[in-house]
Short mmCIF file of C-alpha atoms in Angstrom, two decimals:
data_model
loop_
_atom_site.label_atom_id
_atom_site.label_comp_id
_atom_site.label_asym_id
_atom_site.label_seq_id
_atom_site.Cartn_x
_atom_site.Cartn_y
_atom_site.Cartn_z
CA UNK A 268 22.45 27.49 14.84
CA UNK A 269 24.13 27.32 18.26
CA UNK A 270 22.56 29.15 21.19
CA UNK A 271 23.90 29.46 24.73
CA UNK A 272 22.15 30.75 27.82
CA UNK A 273 22.46 30.87 31.60
CA UNK A 274 19.96 30.37 34.41
CA UNK A 275 20.60 31.03 38.08
CA UNK A 276 18.84 28.94 40.69
CA UNK A 277 18.52 30.05 44.29
CA UNK A 278 17.49 28.48 47.58
CA UNK A 279 15.34 31.55 48.17
CA UNK A 280 12.90 30.81 45.37
CA UNK A 281 11.11 28.04 47.25
CA UNK A 282 12.53 25.22 45.13
CA UNK A 283 14.91 22.77 46.77
CA UNK A 284 18.11 21.48 45.19
CA UNK A 285 18.46 24.20 42.55
CA UNK A 286 21.14 26.47 44.04
CA UNK A 287 23.36 26.19 40.97
CA UNK A 288 24.32 28.12 37.91
CA UNK A 289 22.94 26.33 34.82
CA UNK A 290 24.91 26.80 31.59
CA UNK A 291 23.25 25.53 28.40
CA UNK A 292 24.55 25.02 24.87
CA UNK A 293 21.71 24.31 22.42
CA UNK A 294 21.42 23.30 18.79
CA UNK A 295 18.62 25.39 17.26
CA UNK A 296 17.39 22.58 15.02
CA UNK A 297 15.29 19.42 14.89
CA UNK A 298 17.38 16.24 15.20
CA UNK A 299 15.80 13.08 13.72
CA UNK A 300 17.07 9.51 13.87
CA UNK A 301 16.13 5.82 13.99
CA UNK A 302 18.23 3.89 16.48
CA UNK A 303 18.53 0.39 17.95
CA UNK A 304 20.49 -0.18 21.18
CA UNK A 305 21.19 -3.78 22.11
CA UNK A 306 22.04 -3.05 25.77
CA UNK A 307 21.86 0.29 27.58
CA UNK A 308 23.53 0.32 30.99
CA UNK A 309 24.39 3.55 32.81
CA UNK A 310 25.66 4.15 36.34
CA UNK A 311 26.55 0.57 37.28
CA UNK A 312 27.89 0.00 40.80
CA UNK A 313 28.89 3.17 42.60
CA UNK A 314 27.13 5.22 45.23
CA UNK A 315 23.64 3.81 44.60
CA UNK A 316 24.62 0.21 45.43
CA UNK A 317 23.15 0.80 48.90
CA UNK A 318 19.71 1.22 47.32
CA UNK A 319 19.90 -1.80 45.01
CA UNK A 320 22.79 -3.54 43.30
CA UNK A 321 23.11 -3.18 39.55
CA UNK A 322 22.80 -0.08 37.39
CA UNK A 323 20.87 3.20 37.61
CA UNK A 324 19.49 2.54 34.12
CA UNK A 325 19.54 -0.97 32.67
CA UNK A 326 17.50 -1.65 29.51
CA UNK A 327 17.66 -4.56 27.05
CA UNK A 328 16.84 -3.99 23.37
CA UNK A 329 15.82 -0.35 23.11
CA UNK A 330 14.48 1.03 19.82
CA UNK A 331 14.01 4.76 19.25
CA UNK A 332 11.66 5.19 16.32
CA UNK A 333 8.72 7.25 15.15
CA UNK A 334 5.12 6.81 16.27
CA UNK A 335 2.03 5.88 14.27
CA UNK A 336 -0.45 8.72 13.80
CA UNK A 337 -3.30 6.77 12.23
CA UNK A 338 -6.36 5.35 14.01
CA UNK A 339 -5.78 2.23 16.09
CA UNK A 340 -2.52 0.30 15.88
CA UNK A 341 -0.01 0.25 13.05
CA UNK A 342 -0.88 -2.64 10.69
CA UNK A 343 2.84 -2.95 9.80
CA UNK A 344 3.70 -3.84 13.39
CA UNK A 345 3.01 -7.00 15.45
CA UNK A 346 -0.08 -7.15 17.62
CA UNK A 347 0.59 -5.39 20.91
CA UNK A 348 3.13 -2.94 19.46
CA UNK A 349 0.52 -0.19 19.68
CA UNK A 350 1.50 3.20 18.32
CA UNK A 351 4.96 2.19 17.05
CA UNK A 352 5.78 3.72 13.66
CA UNK A 353 6.91 1.94 10.51
CA UNK A 354 10.06 -0.20 10.81
CA UNK A 355 13.31 1.55 9.87
CA UNK A 356 11.82 4.55 8.07
CA UNK A 357 9.99 6.19 11.02
CA UNK A 358 11.98 8.83 12.90
CA UNK A 359 12.35 9.75 16.54
CA UNK A 360 12.83 13.52 16.84
CA UNK A 361 14.41 15.88 19.35
CA UNK A 362 13.50 19.54 18.95
CA UNK A 363 16.35 21.87 19.97
CA UNK A 364 18.64 19.34 21.71
CA UNK A 365 21.10 20.73 24.22
CA UNK A 366 23.75 20.00 26.84
CA UNK A 367 23.45 21.73 30.19
CA UNK A 368 25.91 21.98 33.08
CA UNK A 369 24.93 22.53 36.72
CA UNK A 370 27.78 24.46 38.36
CA UNK A 371 28.29 25.19 42.05
CA UNK A 372 29.62 28.60 43.14
CA UNK A 373 29.07 30.11 39.66
CA UNK A 374 30.00 33.62 40.87
CA UNK A 375 33.36 32.47 42.26
CA UNK A 376 35.66 31.31 39.41
CA UNK A 377 38.22 29.78 41.78
CA UNK A 378 35.59 27.54 43.42
CA UNK A 379 33.41 26.52 40.49
CA UNK A 380 32.62 22.82 40.16
CA UNK A 381 30.43 20.88 37.74
CA UNK A 382 27.89 19.00 39.85
CA UNK A 383 25.73 17.60 37.03
CA UNK A 384 25.41 17.27 33.28
CA UNK A 385 22.06 17.09 31.50
CA UNK A 386 21.40 16.04 27.90
CA UNK A 387 17.94 17.11 26.85
CA UNK A 388 15.66 18.80 24.36
CA UNK A 389 12.78 21.21 24.25
CA UNK A 390 10.55 18.42 22.98
CA UNK A 391 10.83 14.71 22.26
CA UNK A 392 8.47 12.99 19.84
CA UNK A 393 8.37 9.33 18.84
CA UNK A 394 8.14 5.83 20.23
CA UNK A 395 10.38 3.88 22.59
CA UNK A 396 10.04 0.15 21.87
CA UNK A 397 11.64 -1.95 24.57
CA UNK A 398 12.76 -5.52 25.13
CA UNK A 399 11.51 -8.90 23.96
CA UNK A 400 8.77 -11.35 24.85
CA UNK A 401 9.58 -15.05 24.55
CA UNK A 402 7.81 -17.85 26.50
CA UNK A 403 10.92 -19.99 25.87
CA UNK A 404 13.25 -17.73 27.85
CA UNK A 405 15.12 -19.45 30.72
CA UNK A 406 13.07 -19.31 33.92
CA UNK A 407 9.78 -18.53 32.14
CA UNK A 408 7.24 -20.82 33.84
CA UNK A 409 3.89 -19.02 33.60
CA UNK A 410 3.60 -17.05 30.34
CA UNK A 411 2.64 -14.32 29.85
CA UNK A 412 2.32 -13.18 33.50
CA UNK A 413 5.81 -14.27 34.57
CA UNK A 414 8.36 -11.38 34.41
CA UNK A 415 10.98 -13.96 33.42
CA UNK A 416 9.16 -14.33 30.07
CA UNK A 417 9.92 -10.68 29.28
CA UNK A 418 13.09 -8.69 28.67
CA UNK A 419 13.30 -4.90 28.75
CA UNK A 420 13.62 -2.41 31.58
CA UNK A 421 15.57 -4.18 34.31
CA UNK A 422 16.15 -1.07 36.42
CA UNK A 423 15.14 2.55 35.95
CA UNK A 424 16.13 5.74 37.73
CA UNK A 425 14.05 8.76 36.91
CA UNK A 426 10.69 10.46 36.80
CA UNK A 427 7.71 9.23 34.80
CA UNK A 428 4.43 11.12 34.45
CA UNK A 429 2.30 8.50 32.73
CA UNK A 430 -1.12 8.56 31.09
CA UNK A 431 -2.36 5.00 31.72
CA UNK A 432 -5.38 3.71 29.81
CA UNK A 433 -6.70 0.27 29.02
CA UNK A 434 -9.07 -2.57 29.84
CA UNK A 435 -9.44 -5.12 32.66
CA UNK A 436 -11.31 -8.28 31.78
CA UNK A 437 -11.61 -11.66 33.40
CA UNK A 438 -13.69 -14.31 35.03
CA UNK A 439 -15.13 -14.04 38.55
CA UNK A 440 -16.16 -17.41 39.99
CA UNK A 441 -18.32 -17.81 43.10
CA UNK A 442 -21.49 -19.06 44.65
CA UNK A 443 -23.60 -18.46 41.55
CA UNK A 444 -21.49 -20.86 39.49
CA UNK A 445 -19.81 -20.54 36.14
CA UNK A 446 -17.92 -17.52 34.91
CA UNK A 447 -19.15 -14.06 35.86
CA UNK A 448 -17.59 -11.77 33.22
CA UNK A 449 -15.69 -8.73 34.43
CA UNK A 450 -15.47 -5.82 31.98
CA UNK A 451 -13.67 -2.74 33.31
CA UNK A 452 -11.71 0.17 31.85
CA UNK A 453 -9.30 2.69 33.35
CA UNK A 454 -7.81 6.02 32.36
CA UNK A 455 -5.52 7.62 34.90
CA UNK A 456 -2.62 10.06 35.10
CA UNK A 457 0.11 8.88 37.47
CA UNK A 458 3.59 10.06 38.40
CA UNK A 459 6.35 7.95 39.93
CA UNK A 460 10.00 8.69 40.60
CA UNK A 461 12.90 6.92 42.24
CA UNK A 462 16.35 5.40 41.90
CA UNK A 463 16.87 1.89 40.50
CA UNK A 464 13.16 1.13 40.38
CA UNK A 465 12.12 -2.34 39.25
CA UNK A 466 8.38 -2.49 39.98
CA UNK A 467 6.80 0.90 40.76
CA UNK A 468 3.26 1.05 42.13
CA UNK A 469 0.40 2.83 40.33
CA UNK A 470 -2.95 3.54 42.05
CA UNK A 471 -5.55 2.82 39.36
CA UNK A 472 -9.37 2.86 39.75
CA UNK A 473 -11.07 0.71 37.10
CA UNK A 474 -14.81 1.05 36.45
CA UNK A 475 -17.29 -1.00 34.45
CA UNK A 476 -19.60 -3.94 34.93
CA UNK A 477 -19.70 -7.38 36.48
CA UNK A 478 -22.07 -9.68 34.62
CA UNK A 479 -23.50 -11.72 37.50
CA UNK A 480 -25.05 -15.10 36.69
CA UNK A 481 -28.41 -15.48 38.44
CA UNK A 482 -31.44 -17.71 38.00
CA UNK A 483 -32.84 -15.87 34.98
CA UNK A 484 -29.58 -15.13 33.19
CA UNK A 485 -26.86 -12.53 33.46
CA UNK A 486 -27.32 -9.18 35.21
CA UNK A 487 -24.80 -6.36 34.72
CA UNK A 488 -23.81 -4.73 37.98
CA UNK A 489 -21.78 -1.48 37.90
CA UNK A 490 -18.53 -1.86 39.83
CA UNK A 491 -15.38 0.14 40.53
CA UNK A 492 -12.24 -1.59 41.75
CA UNK A 493 -9.48 0.43 43.34
CA UNK A 494 -6.20 -1.34 42.70
CA UNK A 495 -2.56 -0.86 43.54
CA UNK A 496 -1.06 -1.99 40.27
CA UNK A 497 2.54 -3.11 40.76
CA UNK A 498 4.13 -4.43 37.60
CA UNK A 499 7.70 -5.41 36.90
CA UNK A 500 9.03 -2.87 34.40
CA UNK A 501 9.95 -5.71 32.03
CA UNK A 502 6.24 -5.93 31.12
CA UNK A 503 6.45 -2.47 29.51
CA UNK A 504 7.39 -2.82 25.84
CA UNK A 505 6.20 0.48 24.38
CA UNK A 506 6.26 4.11 25.52
CA UNK A 507 4.97 6.91 23.33
CA UNK A 508 6.33 10.44 23.52
CA UNK A 509 3.74 12.74 21.95
CA UNK A 510 5.57 16.08 21.66
CA UNK A 511 6.73 15.54 25.24
CA UNK A 512 8.27 18.60 26.84
CA UNK A 513 11.59 18.41 28.73
CA UNK A 514 12.59 14.86 27.82
CA UNK A 515 16.15 14.47 29.14
CA UNK A 516 18.84 12.29 30.69
CA UNK A 517 21.33 13.51 33.27
CA UNK A 518 23.96 12.42 35.71
CA UNK A 519 24.86 14.28 38.90
CA UNK A 520 26.81 13.85 42.11
CA UNK A 521 23.94 15.22 44.27
CA UNK A 522 20.21 15.93 43.96
CA UNK A 523 19.58 18.67 41.42
CA UNK A 524 16.35 20.35 40.31
CA UNK A 525 17.11 21.28 36.71
CA UNK A 526 15.31 24.13 34.97
CA UNK A 527 12.69 23.31 32.37
CA UNK A 528 13.25 24.50 28.83
CA UNK A 529 10.96 27.49 29.15
CA UNK A 530 12.23 30.52 31.03
CA UNK A 531 11.13 30.70 34.67
CA UNK A 532 10.00 27.06 34.90
CA UNK A 533 11.70 24.11 36.61
CA UNK A 534 11.78 20.35 36.21
CA UNK A 535 8.95 18.20 37.51
CA UNK A 536 11.08 16.41 40.11
CA UNK A 537 14.62 16.66 41.48
CA UNK A 538 17.09 14.32 39.80
CA UNK A 539 18.69 11.98 42.32
CA UNK A 540 22.39 11.25 42.57
CA UNK A 541 23.63 9.12 39.66
CA UNK A 542 22.03 8.69 36.24
CA UNK A 543 18.47 9.94 35.77
CA UNK A 544 15.88 10.01 32.98
CA UNK A 545 13.00 12.50 32.87
CA UNK A 546 9.88 11.23 31.05
CA UNK A 547 7.03 13.70 31.61
CA UNK A 548 3.79 13.42 29.68
CA UNK A 549 4.30 9.91 28.28
CA UNK A 550 1.56 7.50 27.23
CA UNK A 551 0.99 3.84 28.07
CA UNK A 552 -2.22 3.16 26.19
CA UNK A 553 -4.07 0.09 25.00
CA UNK A 554 -3.13 -1.93 28.10
CA UNK A 555 -5.02 -5.17 28.56
CA UNK A 556 -5.09 -6.97 31.93
CA UNK A 557 -6.76 -10.33 32.51
CA UNK A 558 -7.89 -10.51 36.14
CA UNK A 559 -9.42 -13.82 37.23
CA UNK A 560 -10.63 -13.97 40.82
CA UNK A 561 -13.33 -15.31 43.14
CA UNK A 562 -16.60 -13.55 43.88
CA UNK A 563 -15.61 -13.14 47.52
CA UNK A 564 -12.39 -11.37 46.56
CA UNK A 565 -14.17 -9.24 43.99
CA UNK A 566 -16.78 -8.08 46.50
CA UNK A 567 -14.08 -7.40 49.09
CA UNK A 568 -12.19 -5.24 46.60
CA UNK A 569 -15.24 -2.97 46.23
CA UNK A 570 -14.72 -1.85 49.83
CA UNK A 571 -10.93 -1.81 49.89
CA UNK A 572 -7.88 -1.94 47.68
CA UNK A 573 -6.95 -4.77 45.35
CA UNK A 574 -3.32 -5.73 44.90
CA UNK A 575 -2.54 -6.46 41.25
CA UNK A 576 1.04 -7.73 41.05
CA UNK A 577 2.82 -8.75 37.84
CA UNK A 578 0.11 -8.95 35.22
CA UNK A 579 0.92 -8.98 31.52
CA UNK A 580 -0.46 -5.76 30.00
CA UNK A 581 -0.65 -6.99 26.41
CA UNK A 582 2.25 -4.92 25.09
CA UNK A 583 4.74 -6.48 22.67
CA UNK A 584 7.96 -5.07 21.15
CA UNK A 585 7.88 -3.44 17.74
CA UNK A 586 9.80 -4.58 14.69
CA UNK A 587 12.54 -2.18 13.62
CA UNK A 588 14.72 -4.46 11.46
CA UNK A 589 16.35 -3.78 8.12
CA UNK A 590 18.32 -6.08 5.83
CA UNK A 591 20.44 -8.66 7.64
CA UNK A 592 20.23 -6.90 11.03
CA UNK A 593 19.85 -9.48 13.78
CA UNK A 594 18.49 -7.22 16.53
CA UNK A 595 15.18 -5.50 15.84
#
């Protein structure tokens, strides 16, 4: 049931920040649970205050639950909860969870030091439901596109390799009068990493049609808009892990490139000093962005880059309540 192993990193293998001995203790089993966390704060203050004050990881109302495998969205969940599983009874699973230690000078017992500790698994599967949406929250003045109307990921340190997919719709007004309907879709794989991130930037091309009002009616014109999509992380209320490899959390005193679960492979990105979360191969699907603009701006964006800052993406937290529980 318990398995231990050892990996040796080396500066000579072409990978930076992995010159450690990695000792792993693993549970050869599948761990399943359903869990609600009211407030998750890790690495507050400390060495990363020079980057941004606060915590390395700061999340309000985190639910770890199973995902929905049927077509479309789960009918037992609120609109916008996407692929969240059934309340209470669905299970988040970790295949072969383990604890791993990164040790300096592993060949010299008198000089060994633990530089980092990683808590991970071969595979994570389930749904992370995050935060709350409430237009009556203090400071909420422009729902739903005001970050103050949302609670969730306040700060995040880690690596995310995200499959983004969704729709962009809206109204383009201009010299032809009325509303020219914009109907675009996007599907893009993006990776971001950093310490104490609050609003990472994703480069997303969206393609579709602009229904242009002319004298004899509406003419569909094919368009592609290249956008730098910068959203406050509080807008994200649902992340799906679909048998995601190398899902882990760690904390370290220096940058460390941890090994992947499989022999001979390494992590996607070095983990920075402090707390770190590795989320490779996650899905943010069913996103819906309403983009209202002028015809001049829309035409300009065809030849350049459009800045999309703080747009509600249509996600809403899942319900994971049972009995008299107040937080769900």
